[in-house]
């Protein structure tokens, strides 16, 4: 606030909370220009022409930007000084963007969803599930036969059954036992959602039924499985959804599908 008669200035915040005690107010003269120390008396104080909207004044070594004034001040400048105050300038800053903490690399323990929840709060919450999808696809399982893509000669004759659960897009892998193979077989991977190798922990991309095709490679925790066939339930599922599965994909499964349902 500038007092024209005395050319003194006092500075207060624009809004203050209620206080039972009076606030100290400093009213003083301030020079319009900052010079070196001198014994000469300063007579050039900050005056109304220095406080024009858009200008910056230096008061006590601090810069103050004039961005608005009240209606009385505009009237005073127009009637007394024959000066027009410009339009007010917006000085509101946009709200800061929320800081998204980076997620640590997946350590392989538990599911990816459970590991992510432990990074968001001290008390992890269970990941949200699509209950409608779970109810509509309860008990619906797509099973595929696959081989292990490995350079180890021992893995050449190993066979696997990949089960895809439509209720939550989870995958389980089972290895049927083979006589005189030296491998006992059994559960290779418990039921869990498997993300694609090119996805990240922040935005995981999980395998879907459209990714399972003859000759395609499904990578599950650094193990690569090549799809070789499927049971009749998979064929029925694909034929009911021609928009997702082209005719050539269905034909490739028909030529290599098993007549009997694959059982883990």
Short mmCIF file of C-alpha atoms in Angstrom, two decimals:
data_model
loop_
_atom_site.label_atom_id
_atom_site.label_comp_id
_atom_site.label_asym_id
_atom_site.label_seq_id
_atom_site.Cartn_x
_atom_site.Cartn_y
_atom_site.Cartn_z
CA UNK A 1 0.00 0.00 0.00
CA UNK A 2 1.32 3.41 -1.01
CA UNK A 3 0.31 6.56 0.86
CA UNK A 4 0.52 9.38 -1.73
CA UNK A 5 0.82 12.26 0.72
CA UNK A 6 3.78 10.88 2.64
CA UNK A 7 5.01 8.52 -0.11
CA UNK A 8 5.40 5.79 2.47
CA UNK A 9 4.78 2.12 1.78
CA UNK A 10 3.62 -0.71 3.98
CA UNK A 11 3.53 -4.32 2.78
CA UNK A 12 1.11 -6.97 3.99
CA UNK A 13 0.16 -10.40 2.68
CA UNK A 14 -3.04 -10.38 0.61
CA UNK A 15 -4.92 -12.59 3.07
CA UNK A 16 -4.19 -13.41 6.67
CA UNK A 17 -5.94 -15.77 9.08
CA UNK A 18 -7.74 -14.22 12.05
CA UNK A 19 -5.33 -13.34 14.83
CA UNK A 20 -6.18 -12.13 18.36
CA UNK A 21 -3.05 -9.97 18.50
CA UNK A 22 -2.44 -7.00 16.18
CA UNK A 23 0.02 -7.56 13.37
CA UNK A 24 3.10 -5.34 13.19
CA UNK A 25 2.99 -2.93 10.28
CA UNK A 26 6.15 -1.37 8.87
CA UNK A 27 5.53 2.00 7.21
CA UNK A 28 8.61 3.58 5.65
CA UNK A 29 10.09 5.34 2.65
CA UNK A 30 11.77 3.24 0.02
CA UNK A 31 14.08 4.61 -2.69
CA UNK A 32 12.98 4.16 -6.29
CA UNK A 33 16.52 3.20 -7.33
CA UNK A 34 19.22 1.33 -5.47
CA UNK A 35 22.60 3.08 -5.42
CA UNK A 36 25.89 2.62 -3.62
CA UNK A 37 26.31 3.80 -0.04
CA UNK A 38 26.62 7.56 0.07
CA UNK A 39 26.30 10.42 2.54
CA UNK A 40 23.98 12.29 0.18
CA UNK A 41 20.35 12.33 1.20
CA UNK A 42 18.03 10.25 -0.95
CA UNK A 43 15.07 12.23 -2.20
CA UNK A 44 13.83 9.98 -4.98
CA UNK A 45 11.35 7.70 -3.24
CA UNK A 46 8.97 5.19 -4.76
CA UNK A 47 5.96 7.14 -6.00
CA UNK A 48 2.66 6.23 -7.74
CA UNK A 49 4.17 6.27 -11.28
CA UNK A 50 6.53 3.49 -10.17
CA UNK A 51 3.67 1.20 -9.17
CA UNK A 52 2.16 0.39 -12.54
CA UNK A 53 0.71 -3.03 -13.22
CA UNK A 54 3.36 -5.10 -14.97
CA UNK A 55 6.33 -3.32 -13.38
CA UNK A 56 8.78 -4.69 -10.83
CA UNK A 57 10.00 -2.59 -7.90
CA UNK A 58 12.85 -3.38 -5.52
CA UNK A 59 12.08 -2.91 -1.84
CA UNK A 60 14.65 -3.89 0.78
CA UNK A 61 16.64 -5.86 -1.81
CA UNK A 62 13.56 -7.86 -2.79
CA UNK A 63 11.71 -7.74 -6.07
CA UNK A 64 7.96 -7.15 -6.00
CA UNK A 65 5.89 -7.61 -9.13
CA UNK A 66 2.79 -5.42 -9.42
CA UNK A 67 0.01 -7.50 -10.96
CA UNK A 68 -3.26 -5.84 -9.82
CA UNK A 69 -4.83 -2.98 -7.89
CA UNK A 70 -8.24 -2.13 -6.47
CA UNK A 71 -10.89 0.12 -8.05
CA UNK A 72 -10.04 3.15 -5.92
CA UNK A 73 -6.42 2.96 -7.03
CA UNK A 74 -7.50 2.84 -10.67
CA UNK A 75 -9.75 5.87 -10.11
CA UNK A 76 -6.93 7.76 -8.38
CA UNK A 77 -4.48 7.15 -11.22
CA UNK A 78 -7.03 8.21 -13.81
CA UNK A 79 -8.34 11.36 -12.09
CA UNK A 80 -5.25 12.61 -10.26
CA UNK A 81 -2.37 11.40 -12.41
CA UNK A 82 -4.10 11.06 -15.78
CA UNK A 83 -2.75 7.52 -16.05
CA UNK A 84 -4.52 4.29 -16.92
CA UNK A 85 -3.68 1.16 -15.00
CA UNK A 86 -3.42 -1.88 -17.32
CA UNK A 87 -5.53 -4.95 -16.87
CA UNK A 88 -4.64 -7.25 -14.02
CA UNK A 89 -2.12 -10.01 -14.70
CA UNK A 90 -2.77 -13.55 -13.54
CA UNK A 91 -0.01 -14.85 -11.29
CA UNK A 92 -1.67 -18.08 -10.24
CA UNK A 93 0.59 -21.05 -10.73
CA UNK A 94 -0.80 -24.33 -11.99
CA UNK A 95 -1.12 -26.98 -9.30
CA UNK A 96 1.93 -29.22 -9.10
CA UNK A 97 1.67 -32.54 -10.83
CA UNK A 98 1.45 -35.49 -8.46
CA UNK A 99 4.76 -37.24 -8.10
CA UNK A 100 4.48 -40.88 -9.09
CA UNK A 101 7.15 -42.89 -7.28
CA UNK A 102 8.98 -45.38 -9.48
CA UNK A 103 8.26 -49.03 -8.84
CA UNK A 104 11.19 -51.29 -8.00
CA UNK A 105 11.95 -54.21 -10.33
CA UNK A 106 9.78 -57.26 -9.86
CA UNK A 107 11.62 -59.71 -7.61
CA UNK A 108 9.67 -62.77 -8.72
CA UNK A 109 8.06 -63.48 -5.34
CA UNK A 110 4.28 -63.72 -5.46
CA UNK A 111 2.26 -62.12 -8.21
CA UNK A 112 3.11 -58.80 -9.80
CA UNK A 113 -0.13 -57.24 -8.52
CA UNK A 114 0.63 -58.20 -4.91
CA UNK A 115 4.17 -56.85 -5.17
CA UNK A 116 2.90 -53.53 -6.54
CA UNK A 117 0.41 -53.11 -3.68
CA UNK A 118 3.23 -53.35 -1.13
CA UNK A 119 4.85 -50.29 -2.78
CA UNK A 120 1.79 -48.03 -2.49
CA UNK A 121 1.17 -48.11 1.27
CA UNK A 122 2.54 -49.51 4.50
CA UNK A 123 -0.51 -51.77 4.80
CA UNK A 124 -0.89 -53.48 1.40
CA UNK A 125 -4.40 -53.77 0.05
CA UNK A 126 -5.52 -56.72 -2.08
CA UNK A 127 -5.56 -55.90 -5.82
CA UNK A 128 -8.94 -55.12 -7.30
CA UNK A 129 -10.59 -57.88 -9.29
CA UNK A 130 -13.19 -57.85 -12.04
CA UNK A 131 -15.91 -59.84 -10.30
CA UNK A 132 -18.30 -59.62 -13.26
CA UNK A 133 -15.69 -61.20 -15.51
CA UNK A 134 -15.00 -63.85 -12.90
CA UNK A 135 -18.69 -64.77 -12.64
CA UNK A 136 -19.24 -64.87 -16.41
CA UNK A 137 -16.17 -67.06 -17.06
CA UNK A 138 -16.13 -69.17 -13.93
CA UNK A 139 -14.78 -72.62 -14.72
CA UNK A 140 -13.89 -71.79 -18.34
CA UNK A 141 -10.35 -72.96 -19.10
CA UNK A 142 -8.51 -73.00 -22.43
CA UNK A 143 -5.80 -75.64 -22.65
CA UNK A 144 -2.91 -75.70 -25.11
CA UNK A 145 -0.14 -78.19 -25.75
CA UNK A 146 3.37 -76.77 -25.94
CA UNK A 147 7.05 -77.63 -26.07
CA UNK A 148 9.93 -75.95 -24.29
CA UNK A 149 12.16 -73.78 -26.45
CA UNK A 150 15.55 -74.65 -24.99
CA UNK A 151 19.06 -75.36 -26.24
CA UNK A 152 19.43 -78.17 -23.70
CA UNK A 153 19.03 -81.58 -25.39
CA UNK A 154 17.27 -82.93 -22.29
CA UNK A 155 14.35 -80.53 -22.87
CA UNK A 156 13.82 -81.64 -26.47
CA UNK A 157 11.16 -84.27 -25.72
CA UNK A 158 9.45 -82.49 -22.84
CA UNK A 159 5.75 -81.70 -23.33
CA UNK A 160 3.61 -79.23 -21.44
CA UNK A 161 -0.03 -78.24 -21.04
CA UNK A 162 -0.72 -74.52 -20.73
CA UNK A 163 -4.06 -73.75 -19.08
CA UNK A 164 -5.51 -70.27 -19.57
CA UNK A 165 -8.22 -69.28 -17.07
CA UNK A 166 -10.71 -66.88 -18.65
CA UNK A 167 -12.03 -65.70 -15.30
CA UNK A 168 -8.87 -63.74 -14.42
CA UNK A 169 -6.46 -64.24 -17.38
CA UNK A 170 -4.17 -66.42 -15.29
CA UNK A 171 -1.97 -69.22 -16.62
CA UNK A 172 -0.84 -72.51 -15.13
CA UNK A 173 1.66 -74.89 -16.74
CA UNK A 174 1.69 -78.64 -16.17
CA UNK A 175 4.18 -81.21 -17.43
CA UNK A 176 2.65 -84.67 -17.91
CA UNK A 177 4.96 -87.44 -16.67
CA UNK A 178 6.62 -89.55 -19.38
CA UNK A 179 7.89 -93.04 -18.79
CA UNK A 180 11.63 -93.63 -19.06
CA UNK A 181 12.31 -89.93 -19.64
CA UNK A 182 14.18 -89.22 -16.44
CA UNK A 183 11.82 -86.31 -15.69
CA UNK A 184 9.14 -86.75 -13.08
CA UNK A 185 6.83 -84.08 -14.48
CA UNK A 186 4.16 -82.36 -12.42
CA UNK A 187 3.19 -78.75 -11.85
CA UNK A 188 5.68 -76.49 -13.63
CA UNK A 189 3.97 -73.14 -12.88
CA UNK A 190 1.21 -72.46 -10.40
CA UNK A 191 -1.76 -70.44 -11.53
CA UNK A 192 -0.78 -66.78 -11.92
CA UNK A 193 -1.01 -63.95 -14.40
CA UNK A 194 1.95 -63.78 -16.78
CA UNK A 195 3.09 -60.49 -18.27
CA UNK A 196 4.70 -60.19 -21.67
CA UNK A 197 8.48 -59.75 -21.80
CA UNK A 198 8.25 -56.29 -23.40
CA UNK A 199 6.02 -54.86 -20.66
CA UNK A 200 7.06 -53.01 -17.51
CA UNK A 201 6.09 -53.24 -13.86
CA UNK A 202 4.35 -49.84 -14.10
CA UNK A 203 2.22 -50.86 -17.09
CA UNK A 204 2.19 -54.65 -17.37
CA UNK A 205 0.70 -56.26 -20.49
CA UNK A 206 -0.67 -59.71 -19.76
CA UNK A 207 -1.18 -62.57 -22.16
CA UNK A 208 -4.66 -62.96 -23.63
CA UNK A 209 -6.28 -65.77 -25.67
CA UNK A 210 -5.46 -63.96 -28.92
CA UNK A 211 -1.74 -64.39 -28.15
CA UNK A 212 -1.97 -68.20 -28.22
CA UNK A 213 -1.45 -69.36 -31.80
CA UNK A 214 0.26 -72.30 -33.43
CA UNK A 215 4.00 -71.65 -33.47
CA UNK A 216 3.81 -68.61 -31.19
CA UNK A 217 6.16 -68.36 -28.23
CA UNK A 218 4.78 -67.70 -24.76
CA UNK A 219 7.44 -66.53 -22.33
CA UNK A 220 6.69 -67.24 -18.68
CA UNK A 221 9.34 -66.13 -16.22
CA UNK A 222 12.21 -66.49 -18.72
CA UNK A 223 11.00 -69.89 -19.97
CA UNK A 224 9.83 -69.97 -23.58
CA UNK A 225 7.01 -72.29 -24.60
CA UNK A 226 6.04 -72.90 -28.23
CA UNK A 227 2.33 -73.57 -28.82
CA UNK A 228 1.79 -76.81 -30.76
CA UNK A 229 -1.93 -77.49 -30.39
CA UNK A 230 -5.11 -77.09 -28.36
CA UNK A 231 -8.17 -79.05 -27.33
CA UNK A 232 -11.68 -78.82 -28.76
CA UNK A 233 -12.79 -76.25 -26.20
CA UNK A 234 -10.27 -73.78 -27.62
CA UNK A 235 -11.63 -74.34 -31.14
CA UNK A 236 -15.16 -73.73 -29.93
CA UNK A 237 -14.07 -70.56 -28.15
CA UNK A 238 -12.35 -69.20 -31.27
CA UNK A 239 -15.21 -70.04 -33.64
CA UNK A 240 -17.61 -68.10 -31.42
CA UNK A 241 -15.41 -65.00 -31.79
CA UNK A 242 -14.57 -64.53 -35.48
CA UNK A 243 -13.62 -60.88 -34.91
CA UNK A 244 -10.74 -61.87 -32.64
CA UNK A 245 -9.54 -64.98 -34.45
CA UNK A 246 -9.18 -64.99 -38.28
CA UNK A 247 -10.07 -68.08 -40.28
CA UNK A 248 -6.42 -69.02 -40.89
CA UNK A 249 -5.77 -69.08 -37.14
CA UNK A 250 -8.76 -71.37 -36.56
CA UNK A 251 -7.66 -73.59 -39.45
CA UNK A 252 -4.16 -73.96 -38.00
CA UNK A 253 -5.61 -75.14 -34.70
CA UNK A 254 -8.03 -77.53 -36.42
CA UNK A 255 -5.17 -79.33 -38.14
CA UNK A 256 -3.20 -79.75 -34.92
CA UNK A 257 -5.87 -79.94 -32.20
CA UNK A 258 -6.41 -82.97 -30.01
CA UNK A 259 -9.71 -84.79 -30.27
CA UNK A 260 -9.78 -85.29 -26.53
CA UNK A 261 -9.74 -82.58 -23.95
CA UNK A 262 -6.29 -81.93 -22.54
CA UNK A 263 -6.13 -82.78 -18.86
CA UNK A 264 -3.36 -81.49 -16.61
#
